[in-house]
Amino acid sequence: MTSEEQPQGFKAITPENWQAEDEVPQYFIRDPNVWIALYLGPNLGVQVPKDISVMFEVARGAMVYGWYFYPLLTVGTEQCYRIAEAAVRFRCKQLGEPVVTVTRKGHERRRTFHDLCQVLVQRGVIPESEVEFWRAARDLRNWASHPQDQPILMPGQAAGTLRRTADKINELFAAEPK
């Protein structure tokens, strides 16, 4: 693609090319069936609440459609970090843990992702050995939600994030609390 076709460094969508495959993904994976299989592989278990599964499917769909507009791969990856927080928040609610606090002035404030992870560690839902994953998910969620520029991730990064997110969310909802 020429710089006219990629003024931002990626495919510029036009009425003529909006349904066409993006050339960039094909630098990594030439077969669209391999591309799709990469992102359809990770799954959430039946124990995961529907609200979380729906969010996961949106992230997966963005990654799959990255075949047609490569930056969607990054959008789907960033969504995984938000899903991780939503899963922690949902799991705390399931366990009867408060997800809001009341300030000294009487205002309700959502408990932070970090606070809620700590609760799940204390309850034995998140093992100590997994704390670093959840800390990284929080940091990456912050990075994705407060960007200074437009990152573009690679297919392996996206697939790895999707797989790890699925694995950790499955563990979160399979764990028996103390």
Coordinates of C-alpha atoms in Angstrom, one line a residue:
M1 CA 0.0 0.0 0.0
T2 CA 1.1 3.5 -0.7
S3 CA 1.3 6.3 1.8
E4 CA -1.8 7.8 0.2
E5 CA -3.6 4.5 1.0
Q6 CA -2.2 4.5 4.5
P7 CA -2.0 8.1 5.7
Q8 CA -2.1 7.0 9.4
G9 CA 0.2 4.0 8.8
F10 CA -2.7 1.6 8.3
K11 CA -5.5 1.1 5.8
A12 CA -7.6 4.2 5.1
I13 CA -11.1 3.0 4.7
T14 CA -12.9 4.2 1.6
P15 CA -16.3 3.3 0.0
E16 CA -14.3 1.1 -2.4
N17 CA -12.2 -0.9 0.0
W18 CA -14.2 -1.1 3.3
Q19 CA -15.1 -4.7 2.6
A20 CA -11.7 -5.7 1.3
E21 CA -9.1 -7.6 3.2
D22 CA -6.4 -5.4 4.8
E23 CA -2.9 -6.2 3.5
V24 CA -1.2 -5.9 6.8
P25 CA -2.5 -9.1 8.5
Q26 CA -1.3 -11.1 5.5
Y27 CA 2.3 -10.1 6.3
F28 CA 1.9 -12.4 9.4
I29 CA -0.7 -15.0 8.3
R30 CA -1.6 -15.6 4.7
D31 CA -4.6 -17.8 5.2
P32 CA -7.8 -16.2 6.6
N33 CA -8.9 -19.6 8.0
V34 CA -5.7 -19.7 10.1
W35 CA -6.4 -16.2 11.2
I36 CA -9.9 -17.0 12.3
A37 CA -8.9 -20.2 14.1
L38 CA -6.3 -18.3 16.1
Y39 CA -9.0 -16.1 17.6
L40 CA -11.8 -18.6 17.8
G41 CA -9.6 -21.0 19.8
P42 CA -9.8 -19.5 23.3
N43 CA -13.3 -19.9 24.9
L44 CA -14.9 -19.0 28.2
G45 CA -16.5 -21.9 30.2
V46 CA -20.2 -22.3 31.0
Q47 CA -19.5 -21.1 34.6
V48 CA -18.6 -17.6 33.3
P49 CA -21.6 -15.2 33.5
K50 CA -23.3 -14.3 30.3
D51 CA -22.5 -10.6 30.7
I52 CA -18.8 -11.4 30.7
S53 CA -19.1 -13.9 27.9
V54 CA -20.8 -11.3 25.7
M55 CA -18.0 -8.8 26.3
F56 CA -15.4 -11.5 25.4
E57 CA -17.2 -12.2 22.1
V58 CA -17.1 -8.5 21.2
A59 CA -13.3 -8.5 21.8
R60 CA -12.9 -11.7 19.8
G61 CA -15.0 -10.3 17.0
A62 CA -12.9 -7.2 16.8
M63 CA -9.8 -9.4 16.5
V64 CA -11.3 -11.6 13.8
Y65 CA -12.4 -8.5 11.8
G66 CA -8.8 -7.3 12.1
W67 CA -8.4 -9.3 8.9
Y68 CA -10.3 -6.5 7.2
F69 CA -9.1 -3.5 9.2
Y70 CA -5.9 -4.4 11.1
P71 CA -6.3 -1.8 13.9
L72 CA -9.3 -3.7 15.2
L73 CA -6.8 -6.3 16.5
T74 CA -5.6 -3.7 19.0
V75 CA -9.2 -2.6 19.9
G76 CA -10.0 -6.2 20.7
T77 CA -6.9 -6.6 22.8
E78 CA -7.6 -3.4 24.7
Q79 CA -11.1 -4.7 25.4
C80 CA -9.6 -7.8 27.0
Y81 CA -8.1 -5.6 29.8
R82 CA -11.5 -4.1 30.5
I83 CA -13.2 -7.5 30.5
A84 CA -10.7 -8.6 33.1
E85 CA -11.8 -5.8 35.4
A86 CA -15.5 -6.5 34.7
A87 CA -15.0 -10.2 35.5
V88 CA -13.3 -9.3 38.8
R89 CA -16.1 -6.8 39.7
F90 CA -18.8 -9.4 38.8
R91 CA -17.1 -12.2 40.8
C92 CA -16.9 -9.9 43.8
K93 CA -20.7 -9.2 43.5
Q94 CA -21.3 -13.0 43.2
L95 CA -19.5 -13.4 46.5
G96 CA -21.4 -10.6 48.2
E97 CA -18.4 -8.4 48.4
P98 CA -19.2 -4.6 48.1
V99 CA -18.0 -3.1 44.8
V100 CA -18.7 0.5 46.0
T101 CA -17.6 2.3 49.1
V102 CA -19.1 5.4 50.8
T103 CA -16.7 8.3 51.3
R104 CA -16.6 10.3 54.5
K105 CA -18.7 12.9 52.7
G106 CA -21.3 10.3 52.0
H107 CA -20.6 9.9 48.3
E108 CA -20.6 6.4 46.7
R109 CA -17.3 5.5 44.9
R110 CA -16.6 2.4 42.9
R111 CA -13.9 0.3 44.5
T112 CA -10.8 0.1 42.4
F113 CA -9.8 -2.8 40.3
H114 CA -6.8 -3.2 42.6
D115 CA -8.9 -3.3 45.7
L116 CA -11.3 -5.8 44.3
C117 CA -8.4 -8.1 43.2
Q118 CA -7.0 -7.9 46.8
V119 CA -10.4 -9.0 48.1
L120 CA -10.3 -12.0 45.7
V121 CA -6.8 -12.9 46.8
Q122 CA -7.9 -12.8 50.4
R123 CA -10.9 -15.0 49.6
G124 CA -8.6 -17.5 47.8
V125 CA -10.3 -16.9 44.5
I126 CA -7.1 -15.4 43.0
P127 CA -4.0 -17.4 44.1
E128 CA -1.0 -15.5 45.2
S129 CA 0.9 -16.9 42.2
E130 CA -1.6 -15.1 39.9
V131 CA -1.5 -11.7 41.5
E132 CA 1.1 -10.4 38.9
F133 CA -1.3 -11.3 36.0
W134 CA -4.1 -9.2 37.6
R135 CA -1.7 -6.3 38.4
A136 CA -0.6 -6.3 34.7
A137 CA -4.2 -6.4 33.5
R138 CA -4.9 -3.4 35.6
D139 CA -1.9 -1.5 34.4
L140 CA -2.7 -2.4 30.7
R141 CA -6.3 -1.4 31.2
N142 CA -5.1 2.0 32.4
W143 CA -2.6 2.2 29.5
A144 CA -5.4 1.3 27.0
S145 CA -7.9 3.7 28.5
H146 CA -5.6 6.7 28.7
P147 CA -3.7 6.6 25.4
Q148 CA -1.1 9.1 24.2
D149 CA -1.0 7.7 20.7
Q150 CA -2.6 4.9 18.7
P151 CA -0.8 1.6 19.3
I152 CA -0.9 -1.2 16.8
L153 CA -0.3 -4.7 18.1
M154 CA 0.8 -7.8 16.4
P155 CA -1.4 -10.9 15.8
G156 CA 0.6 -13.0 18.4
Q157 CA 0.2 -10.3 21.0
A158 CA -3.6 -10.2 20.5
A159 CA -4.0 -14.0 20.4
G160 CA -1.9 -14.4 23.5
T161 CA -3.9 -11.7 25.4
L162 CA -7.2 -13.3 24.3
R163 CA -6.0 -16.8 25.4
R164 CA -4.7 -15.6 28.8
T165 CA -7.8 -13.5 29.4
A166 CA -10.0 -16.6 28.8
D167 CA -7.8 -18.8 31.0
K168 CA -7.8 -16.3 33.9
I169 CA -11.5 -15.6 33.7
N170 CA -12.3 -19.3 33.6
E171 CA -10.1 -19.8 36.7
L172 CA -11.7 -16.8 38.4
F173 CA -15.2 -18.3 38.1
A174 CA -14.1 -21.9 38.8
A175 CA -12.3 -21.1 42.1
E176 CA -14.1 -21.9 45.3
P177 CA -13.8 -18.9 47.8
K178 CA -12.8 -19.2 51.4

